[in-house]
Amino acid sequence: MTNAPPAAQPLPDLPSGRFSGREAFMQLVRDGLAAAARDGWSEIVVSDANFHDWPLGELAVIESLQQWAHSGRRFTMLACTFDEVIRRHARFVRWRGTWDHIITCRRSPSADPLDLPSALWSPAWVMHRLDPLRCAGVSGVEPERRVLLRESLNEWLRSKSSPGFPSTTLGL
């Protein structure tokens, strides 16, 4: 057993290369969030038109997010709409309410759902679903891949979206 810091640990469960199919995509999301918890990623950005295909409501995913969440960490979500998240992922909605202080949610309701990146970005690894309809895309640790995806996400976050998905709903 080595005492290397988390960033120096290998990522054997996070593949690089192409993936195809809904199950492969969902497993990459699960594995990516588990690696975030294990390796202490400082930041996670997830983006999708509606997060319909994402396993965000699964207990294992919430456990990974709970283990990952600490002060100083940042989690950013970008979507056209969060209606599916609210409807399909109740565990995630509860977790989001608890960790509101580290979570930023942005929405772009007028965007074409196929134009908005469907991706999980981190400083260590990225997964980009290039064809959301067929759940096909690429993943990897390559710096170029991470930089290009982050630049695309930043453009959406800065100039093509606004705050959305509040952690609480106030009613009168």
GROMACS .gro file of N, CA, C and O in nm, residues 64-168:
model
  420
   64SER      N    1  -2.168   0.845  -0.369
   64SER     CA    2  -2.042   0.899  -0.423
   64SER      C    3  -2.039   1.050  -0.408
   64SER      O    4  -1.938   1.108  -0.365
   65LEU      N    5  -2.148   1.116  -0.444
   65LEU     CA    6  -2.153   1.262  -0.433
   65LEU      C    7  -2.141   1.307  -0.287
   65LEU      O    8  -2.074   1.406  -0.257
   66GLN      N    9  -2.204   1.233  -0.196
   66GLN     CA   10  -2.196   1.267  -0.054
   66GLN      C   11  -2.052   1.255  -0.004
   66GLN      O   12  -2.004   1.339   0.072
   67GLN      N   13  -1.982   1.149  -0.046
   67GLN     CA   14  -1.842   1.131  -0.006
   67GLN      C   15  -1.753   1.238  -0.067
   67GLN      O   16  -1.656   1.281  -0.006
   68TRP      N   17  -1.787   1.281  -0.187
   68TRP     CA   18  -1.707   1.383  -0.256
   68TRP      C   19  -1.727   1.522  -0.196
   68TRP      O   20  -1.633   1.600  -0.186
   69ALA      N   21  -1.848   1.554  -0.154
   69ALA     CA   22  -1.884   1.690  -0.114
   69ALA      C   23  -1.813   1.732   0.014
   69ALA      O   24  -1.826   1.668   0.118
   70HIS      N   25  -1.736   1.839   0.003
   70HIS     CA   26  -1.668   1.901   0.116
   70HIS      C   27  -1.663   2.050   0.090
   70HIS      O   28  -1.674   2.094  -0.024
   71SER      N   29  -1.638   2.125   0.193
   71SER     CA   30  -1.618   2.269   0.176
   71SER      C   31  -1.500   2.291   0.082
   71SER      O   32  -1.401   2.219   0.087
   72GLY      N   33  -1.512   2.389  -0.004
   72GLY     CA   34  -1.405   2.417  -0.100
   72GLY      C   35  -1.420   2.346  -0.233
   72GLY      O   36  -1.349   2.373  -0.327
   73ARG      N   37  -1.512   2.251  -0.241
   73ARG     CA   38  -1.538   2.182  -0.367
   73ARG      C   39  -1.643   2.259  -0.444
   73ARG      O   40  -1.719   2.337  -0.388
   74ARG      N   41  -1.646   2.238  -0.576
   74ARG     CA   42  -1.745   2.307  -0.660
   74ARG      C   43  -1.810   2.207  -0.754
   74ARG      O   44  -1.743   2.127  -0.818
   75PHE      N   45  -1.944   2.217  -0.762
   75PHE     CA   46  -2.023   2.133  -0.850
   75PHE      C   47  -2.110   2.226  -0.934
   75PHE      O   48  -2.185   2.306  -0.879
   76THR      N   49  -2.098   2.215  -1.065
   76THR     CA   50  -2.175   2.301  -1.155
   76THR      C   51  -2.260   2.214  -1.246
   76THR      O   52  -2.211   2.116  -1.302
   77MET      N   53  -2.386   2.252  -1.259
   77MET     CA   54  -2.479   2.184  -1.349
   77MET      C   55  -2.527   2.282  -1.454
   77MET      O   56  -2.558   2.397  -1.421
   78LEU      N   57  -2.537   2.235  -1.577
   78LEU     CA   58  -2.588   2.315  -1.687
   78LEU      C   59  -2.690   2.231  -1.762
   78LEU      O   60  -2.663   2.115  -1.795
   79ALA      N   61  -2.808   2.288  -1.788
   79ALA     CA   62  -2.914   2.216  -1.860
   79ALA      C   63  -3.001   2.315  -1.935
   79ALA      O   64  -3.004   2.435  -1.904
   80CYS      N   65  -3.073   2.264  -2.033
   80CYS     CA   66  -3.179   2.345  -2.095
   80CYS      C   67  -3.290   2.363  -1.993
   80CYS      O   68  -3.344   2.471  -1.976
   81THR      N   69  -3.325   2.253  -1.928
   81THR     CA   70  -3.431   2.253  -1.827
   81THR      C   71  -3.396   2.151  -1.719
   81THR      O   72  -3.333   2.049  -1.748
   82PHE      N   73  -3.438   2.177  -1.598
   82PHE     CA   74  -3.417   2.085  -1.487
   82PHE      C   75  -3.544   2.009  -1.451
   82PHE      O   76  -3.548   1.940  -1.350
   83ASP      N   77  -3.647   2.017  -1.536
   83ASP     CA   78  -3.774   1.949  -1.509
   83ASP      C   79  -3.756   1.799  -1.490
   83ASP      O   80  -3.815   1.739  -1.401
   84GLU      N   81  -3.676   1.735  -1.576
   84GLU     CA   82  -3.653   1.590  -1.566
   84GLU      C   83  -3.575   1.555  -1.440
   84GLU      O   84  -3.598   1.450  -1.380
   85VAL      N   85  -3.482   1.640  -1.400
   85VAL     CA   86  -3.407   1.615  -1.276
   85VAL      C   87  -3.504   1.612  -1.159
   85VAL      O   88  -3.502   1.519  -1.077
   86ILE      N   89  -3.591   1.709  -1.152
   86ILE     CA   90  -3.689   1.718  -1.043
   86ILE      C   91  -3.785   1.598  -1.048
   86ILE      O   92  -3.816   1.538  -0.946
   87ARG      N   93  -3.828   1.561  -1.166
   87ARG     CA   94  -3.925   1.454  -1.184
   87ARG      C   95  -3.865   1.315  -1.162
   87ARG      O   96  -3.928   1.228  -1.102
   88ARG      N   97  -3.742   1.292  -1.206
   88ARG     CA   98  -3.685   1.157  -1.209
   88ARG      C   99  -3.582   1.129  -1.100
   88ARG      O  100  -3.551   1.013  -1.075
   89HIS      N  101  -3.522   1.231  -1.042
   89HIS     CA  102  -3.406   1.209  -0.955
   89HIS      C  103  -3.425   1.271  -0.817
   89HIS      O  104  -3.351   1.360  -0.775
   90ALA      N  105  -3.522   1.220  -0.743
   90ALA     CA  106  -3.558   1.278  -0.612
   90ALA      C  107  -3.441   1.275  -0.514
   90ALA      O  108  -3.420   1.372  -0.440
   91ARG      N  109  -3.364   1.167  -0.512
   91ARG     CA  110  -3.248   1.162  -0.421
   91ARG      C  111  -3.150   1.273  -0.453
   91ARG      O  112  -3.095   1.338  -0.364
   92PHE      N  113  -3.126   1.295  -0.581
   92PHE     CA  114  -3.033   1.401  -0.620
   92PHE      C  115  -3.086   1.538  -0.578
   92PHE      O  116  -3.011   1.622  -0.531
   93VAL      N  117  -3.215   1.561  -0.597
   93VAL     CA  118  -3.275   1.690  -0.560
   93VAL      C  119  -3.255   1.715  -0.410
   93VAL      O  120  -3.221   1.826  -0.369
   94ARG      N  121  -3.274   1.611  -0.327
   94ARG     CA  122  -3.250   1.627  -0.182
   94ARG      C  123  -3.103   1.656  -0.153
   94ARG      O  124  -3.071   1.742  -0.072
   95TRP      N  125  -3.013   1.581  -0.219
   95TRP     CA  126  -2.869   1.604  -0.200
   95TRP      C  127  -2.834   1.746  -0.243
   95TRP      O  128  -2.760   1.815  -0.174
   96ARG      N  129  -2.888   1.791  -0.353
   96ARG     CA  130  -2.862   1.925  -0.404
   96ARG      C  131  -2.903   2.031  -0.301
   96ARG      O  132  -2.835   2.129  -0.279
   97GLY      N  133  -3.017   2.010  -0.234
   97GLY     CA  134  -3.062   2.104  -0.132
   97GLY      C  135  -2.968   2.111  -0.014
   97GLY      O  136  -2.942   2.220   0.041
   98THR      N  137  -2.912   1.998   0.025
   98THR     CA  138  -2.818   1.993   0.137
   98THR      C  139  -2.688   2.065   0.104
   98THR      O  140  -2.631   2.133   0.189
   99TRP      N  141  -2.640   2.049  -0.017
   99TRP     CA  142  -2.508   2.101  -0.056
   99TRP      C  143  -2.518   2.225  -0.143
   99TRP      O  144  -2.426   2.256  -0.220
  100ASP      N  145  -2.624   2.300  -0.131
  100ASP     CA  146  -2.646   2.420  -0.212
  100ASP      C  147  -2.527   2.516  -0.212
  100ASP      O  148  -2.499   2.579  -0.313
  101HIS      N  149  -2.456   2.524  -0.103
  101HIS     CA  150  -2.345   2.619  -0.091
  101HIS      C  151  -2.225   2.586  -0.181
  101HIS      O  152  -2.140   2.670  -0.202
  102ILE      N  153  -2.218   2.465  -0.235
  102ILE     CA  154  -2.108   2.432  -0.326
  102ILE      C  155  -2.157   2.406  -0.468
  102ILE      O  156  -2.080   2.371  -0.556
  103ILE      N  157  -2.288   2.423  -0.491
  103ILE     CA  158  -2.347   2.389  -0.621
  103ILE      C  159  -2.397   2.514  -0.693
  103ILE      O  160  -2.463   2.599  -0.634
  104THR      N  161  -2.364   2.521  -0.821
  104THR     CA  162  -2.414   2.626  -0.909
  104THR      C  163  -2.494   2.558  -1.020
  104THR      O  164  -2.443   2.465  -1.084
  105CYS      N  165  -2.616   2.603  -1.041
  105CYS     CA  166  -2.699   2.546  -1.148
  105CYS      C  167  -2.733   2.657  -1.247
  105CYS      O  168  -2.779   2.764  -1.208
  106ARG      N  169  -2.711   2.629  -1.373
  106ARG     CA  170  -2.738   2.724  -1.480
  106ARG      C  171  -2.829   2.656  -1.582
  106ARG      O  172  -2.819   2.537  -1.606
  107ARG      N  173  -2.917   2.737  -1.644
  107ARG     CA  174  -3.005   2.682  -1.746
  107ARG      C  175  -3.000   2.767  -1.871
  107ARG      O  176  -2.971   2.887  -1.865
  108SER      N  177  -3.026   2.702  -1.980
  108SER     CA  178  -3.029   2.767  -2.111
  108SER      C  179  -3.154   2.718  -2.184
  108SER      O  180  -3.145   2.633  -2.273
  109PRO      N  181  -3.271   2.770  -2.145
  109PRO     CA  182  -3.398   2.715  -2.196
  109PRO      C  183  -3.419   2.731  -2.346
  109PRO      O  184  -3.492   2.653  -2.406
  110SER      N  185  -3.356   2.828  -2.408
  110SER     CA  186  -3.377   2.847  -2.552
  110SER      C  187  -3.276   2.771  -2.638
  110SER      O  188  -3.285   2.773  -2.760
  111ALA      N  189  -3.182   2.703  -2.575
  111ALA     CA  190  -3.081   2.629  -2.652
  111ALA      C  191  -3.141   2.507  -2.719
  111ALA      O  192  -3.234   2.445  -2.667
  112ASP      N  193  -3.088   2.472  -2.834
  112ASP     CA  194  -3.123   2.347  -2.899
  112ASP      C  195  -3.064   2.236  -2.811
  112ASP      O  196  -2.945   2.236  -2.783
  113PRO      N  197  -3.146   2.141  -2.766
  113PRO     CA  198  -3.095   2.036  -2.678
  113PRO      C  199  -2.976   1.958  -2.735
  113PRO      O  200  -2.894   1.907  -2.659
  114LEU      N  201  -2.965   1.951  -2.866
  114LEU     CA  202  -2.853   1.879  -2.926
  114LEU      C  203  -2.726   1.964  -2.932
  114LEU      O  204  -2.617   1.912  -2.956
  115ASP      N  205  -2.738   2.096  -2.912
  115ASP     CA  206  -2.621   2.183  -2.912
  115ASP      C  207  -2.553   2.189  -2.775
  115ASP      O  208  -2.432   2.207  -2.766
  116LEU      N  209  -2.630   2.176  -2.669
  116LEU     CA  210  -2.575   2.183  -2.535
  116LEU      C  211  -2.488   2.060  -2.509
  116LEU      O  212  -2.533   1.948  -2.533
  117PRO      N  213  -2.364   2.078  -2.464
  117PRO     CA  214  -2.279   1.960  -2.440
  117PRO      C  215  -2.343   1.866  -2.337
  117PRO      O  216  -2.402   1.910  -2.239
  118SER      N  217  -2.330   1.738  -2.363
  118SER     CA  218  -2.370   1.635  -2.267
  118SER      C  219  -2.239   1.577  -2.215
  118SER      O  220  -2.172   1.500  -2.285
  119ALA      N  221  -2.201   1.618  -2.094
  119ALA     CA  222  -2.065   1.587  -2.050
  119ALA      C  223  -2.051   1.587  -1.899
  119ALA      O  224  -2.130   1.649  -1.827
  120LEU      N  225  -1.948   1.520  -1.854
  120LEU     CA  226  -1.899   1.528  -1.718
  120LEU      C  227  -1.754   1.573  -1.730
  120LEU      O  228  -1.674   1.506  -1.793
  121TRP      N  229  -1.722   1.687  -1.670
  121TRP     CA  230  -1.586   1.742  -1.676
  121TRP      C  231  -1.527   1.746  -1.535
  121TRP      O  232  -1.598   1.779  -1.438
  122SER      N  233  -1.401   1.715  -1.526
  122SER     CA  234  -1.326   1.731  -1.402
  122SER      C  235  -1.183   1.769  -1.438
  122SER      O  236  -1.142   1.753  -1.554
  123PRO      N  237  -1.106   1.815  -1.341
  123PRO     CA  238  -0.965   1.845  -1.370
  123PRO      C  239  -0.885   1.720  -1.407
  123PRO      O  240  -0.778   1.731  -1.465
  124ALA      N  241  -0.937   1.600  -1.374
  124ALA     CA  242  -0.861   1.477  -1.395
  124ALA      C  243  -0.909   1.394  -1.514
  124ALA      O  244  -0.830   1.321  -1.575
  125TRP      N  245  -1.037   1.401  -1.548
  125TRP     CA  246  -1.096   1.310  -1.647
  125TRP      C  247  -1.222   1.374  -1.702
  125TRP      O  248  -1.292   1.446  -1.629
  126VAL      N  249  -1.254   1.345  -1.827
  126VAL     CA  250  -1.377   1.396  -1.888
  126VAL      C  251  -1.450   1.284  -1.962
  126VAL      O  252  -1.388   1.188  -2.008
  127MET      N  253  -1.580   1.301  -1.970
  127MET     CA  254  -1.664   1.213  -2.049
  127MET      C  255  -1.757   1.305  -2.128
  127MET      O  256  -1.823   1.390  -2.071
  128HIS      N  257  -1.756   1.291  -2.261
  128HIS     CA  258  -1.834   1.379  -2.348
  128HIS      C  259  -1.920   1.292  -2.439
  128HIS      O  260  -1.868   1.218  -2.523
  129ARG      N  261  -2.050   1.303  -2.422
  129ARG     CA  262  -2.144   1.228  -2.505
  129ARG      C  263  -2.169   1.311  -2.630
  129ARG      O  264  -2.244   1.408  -2.628
  130LEU      N  265  -2.106   1.274  -2.740
  130LEU     CA  266  -2.113   1.349  -2.865
  130LEU      C  267  -2.246   1.328  -2.937
  130LEU      O  268  -2.292   1.417  -3.009
  131ASP      N  269  -2.307   1.212  -2.918
  131ASP     CA  270  -2.436   1.181  -2.979
  131ASP      C  271  -2.532   1.137  -2.868
  131ASP      O  272  -2.540   1.018  -2.836
  132PRO      N  273  -2.604   1.232  -2.808
  132PRO     CA  274  -2.693   1.197  -2.697
  132PRO      C  275  -2.804   1.099  -2.736
  132PRO      O  276  -2.848   1.021  -2.652
  133LEU      N  277  -2.849   1.102  -2.859
  133LEU     CA  278  -2.956   1.012  -2.901
  133LEU      C  279  -2.912   0.866  -2.900
  133LEU      O  280  -2.990   0.778  -2.867
  134ARG      N  281  -2.788   0.840  -2.935
  134ARG     CA  282  -2.734   0.703  -2.938
  134ARG      C  283  -2.644   0.675  -2.819
  134ARG      O  284  -2.586   0.568  -2.810
  135CYS      N  285  -2.628   0.774  -2.731
  135CYS     CA  286  -2.541   0.762  -2.614
  135CYS      C  287  -2.400   0.718  -2.655
  135CYS      O  288  -2.343   0.624  -2.600
  136ALA      N  289  -2.345   0.789  -2.752
  136ALA     CA  290  -2.210   0.759  -2.800
  136ALA      C  291  -2.121   0.880  -2.776
  136ALA      O  292  -2.165   0.994  -2.791
  137GLY      N  293  -1.998   0.852  -2.737
  137GLY     CA  294  -1.906   0.963  -2.713
  137GLY      C  295  -1.767   0.915  -2.683
  137GLY      O  296  -1.730   0.802  -2.717
  138VAL      N  297  -1.692   1.002  -2.616
  138VAL     CA  298  -1.553   0.973  -2.582
  138VAL      C  299  -1.527   1.014  -2.438
  138VAL      O  300  -1.593   1.101  -2.383
  139SER      N  301  -1.426   0.950  -2.381
  139SER     CA  302  -1.382   0.986  -2.247
  139SER      C  303  -1.230   0.977  -2.243
  139SER      O  304  -1.169   0.915  -2.329
  140GLY      N  305  -1.171   1.044  -2.145
  140GLY     CA  306  -1.027   1.034  -2.134
  140GLY      C  307  -0.966   1.135  -2.039
  140GLY      O  308  -1.033   1.222  -1.985
  141VAL      N  309  -0.836   1.121  -2.022
  141VAL     CA  310  -0.759   1.206  -1.931
  141VAL      C  311  -0.672   1.305  -2.006
  141VAL      O  312  -0.605   1.387  -1.944
  142GLU      N  313  -0.672   1.299  -2.138
  142GLU     CA  314  -0.582   1.383  -2.219
  142GLU      C  315  -0.606   1.531  -2.191
  142GLU      O  316  -0.721   1.577  -2.192
  143PRO      N  317  -0.500   1.607  -2.166
  143PRO     CA  318  -0.516   1.751  -2.138
  143PRO      C  319  -0.591   1.825  -2.248
  143PRO      O  320  -0.673   1.913  -2.218
  144GLU      N  321  -0.564   1.794  -2.374
  144GLU     CA  322  -0.631   1.864  -2.484
  144GLU      C  323  -0.783   1.843  -2.478
  144GLU      O  324  -0.860   1.935  -2.499
  145ARG      N  325  -0.823   1.720  -2.452
  145ARG     CA  326  -0.965   1.687  -2.443
  145ARG      C  327  -1.030   1.764  -2.328
  145ARG      O  328  -1.137   1.820  -2.341
  146ARG      N  329  -0.963   1.769  -2.213
  146ARG     CA  330  -1.016   1.840  -2.096
  146ARG      C  331  -1.026   1.990  -2.121
  146ARG      O  332  -1.125   2.053  -2.086
  147VAL      N  333  -0.923   2.048  -2.184
  147VAL     CA  334  -0.923   2.193  -2.210
  147VAL      C  335  -1.031   2.231  -2.310
  147VAL      O  336  -1.106   2.328  -2.289
  148LEU      N  337  -1.042   2.157  -2.419
  148LEU     CA  338  -1.143   2.190  -2.521
  148LEU      C  339  -1.285   2.181  -2.465
  148LEU      O  340  -1.369   2.267  -2.490
  149LEU      N  341  -1.312   2.076  -2.388
  149LEU     CA  342  -1.446   2.062  -2.331
  149LEU      C  343  -1.471   2.173  -2.229
  149LEU      O  344  -1.579   2.232  -2.227
  150ARG      N  345  -1.371   2.206  -2.146
  150ARG     CA  346  -1.392   2.312  -2.047
  150ARG      C  347  -1.418   2.446  -2.115
  150ARG      O  348  -1.502   2.524  -2.070
  151GLU      N  349  -1.347   2.475  -2.223
  151GLU     CA  350  -1.371   2.600  -2.296
  151GLU      C  351  -1.514   2.606  -2.350
  151GLU      O  352  -1.580   2.710  -2.342
  152SER      N  353  -1.563   2.496  -2.404
  152SER     CA  354  -1.699   2.492  -2.455
  152SER      C  355  -1.799   2.512  -2.340
  152SER      O  356  -1.894   2.590  -2.352
  153LEU      N  357  -1.778   2.444  -2.230
  153LEU     CA  358  -1.868   2.458  -2.115
  153LEU      C  359  -1.864   2.600  -2.059
  153LEU      O  360  -1.968   2.656  -2.025
  154ASN      N  361  -1.745   2.658  -2.052
  154ASN     CA  362  -1.734   2.795  -2.001
  154ASN      C  363  -1.813   2.894  -2.086
  154ASN      O  364  -1.875   2.985  -2.033
  155GLU      N  365  -1.809   2.876  -2.217
  155GLU     CA  366  -1.886   2.965  -2.305
  155GLU      C  367  -2.035   2.954  -2.274
  155GLU      O  368  -2.104   3.055  -2.263
  156TRP      N  369  -2.084   2.834  -2.257
  156TRP     CA  370  -2.225   2.815  -2.222
  156TRP      C  371  -2.256   2.875  -2.085
  156TRP      O  372  -2.358   2.941  -2.067
  157LEU      N  373  -2.169   2.852  -1.989
  157LEU     CA  374  -2.194   2.899  -1.853
  157LEU      C  375  -2.192   3.051  -1.843
  157LEU      O  376  -2.271   3.110  -1.772
  158ARG      N  377  -2.100   3.114  -1.916
  158ARG     CA  378  -2.085   3.260  -1.906
  158ARG      C  379  -2.185   3.338  -1.988
  158ARG      O  380  -2.239   3.438  -1.941
  159SER      N  381  -2.206   3.298  -2.112
  159SER     CA  382  -2.282   3.385  -2.202
  159SER      C  383  -2.411   3.325  -2.257
  159SER      O  384  -2.489   3.396  -2.320
  160LYS      N  385  -2.435   3.198  -2.235
  160LYS     CA  386  -2.553   3.136  -2.295
  160LYS      C  387  -2.647   3.075  -2.192
  160LYS      O  388  -2.733   2.994  -2.226
  161SER      N  389  -2.630   3.112  -2.065
  161SER     CA  390  -2.715   3.053  -1.961
  161SER      C  391  -2.739   3.154  -1.851
  161SER      O  392  -2.673   3.258  -1.843
  162SER      N  393  -2.835   3.122  -1.765
  162SER     CA  394  -2.868   3.206  -1.650
  162SER      C  395  -2.892   3.113  -1.531
  162SER      O  396  -2.910   2.993  -1.547
  163PRO      N  397  -2.896   3.169  -1.409
  163PRO     CA  398  -2.919   3.084  -1.292
  163PRO      C  399  -3.052   3.008  -1.304
  163PRO      O  400  -3.150   3.058  -1.359
  164GLY      N  401  -3.052   2.886  -1.255
  164GLY     CA  402  -3.172   2.804  -1.257
  164GLY      C  403  -3.166   2.695  -1.153
  164GLY      O  404  -3.062   2.672  -1.092
  165PHE      N  405  -3.276   2.623  -1.132
  165PHE     CA  406  -3.286   2.512  -1.039
  165PHE      C  407  -3.249   2.552  -0.897
  165PHE      O  408  -3.151   2.505  -0.840
  166PRO      N  409  -3.330   2.638  -0.836
  166PRO     CA  410  -3.303   2.678  -0.698
  166PRO      C  411  -3.314   2.558  -0.603
  166PRO      O  412  -3.387   2.462  -0.630
  167SER      N  413  -3.240   2.564  -0.494
  167SER     CA  414  -3.241   2.451  -0.399
  167SER      C  415  -3.369   2.444  -0.318
  167SER      O  416  -3.405   2.339  -0.267
  168THR      N  417  -3.438   2.556  -0.307
  168THR     CA  418  -3.566   2.558  -0.238
  168THR      C  419  -3.665   2.636  -0.322
  168THR      O  420  -3.627   2.724  -0.399
   0.00000   0.00000   0.00000
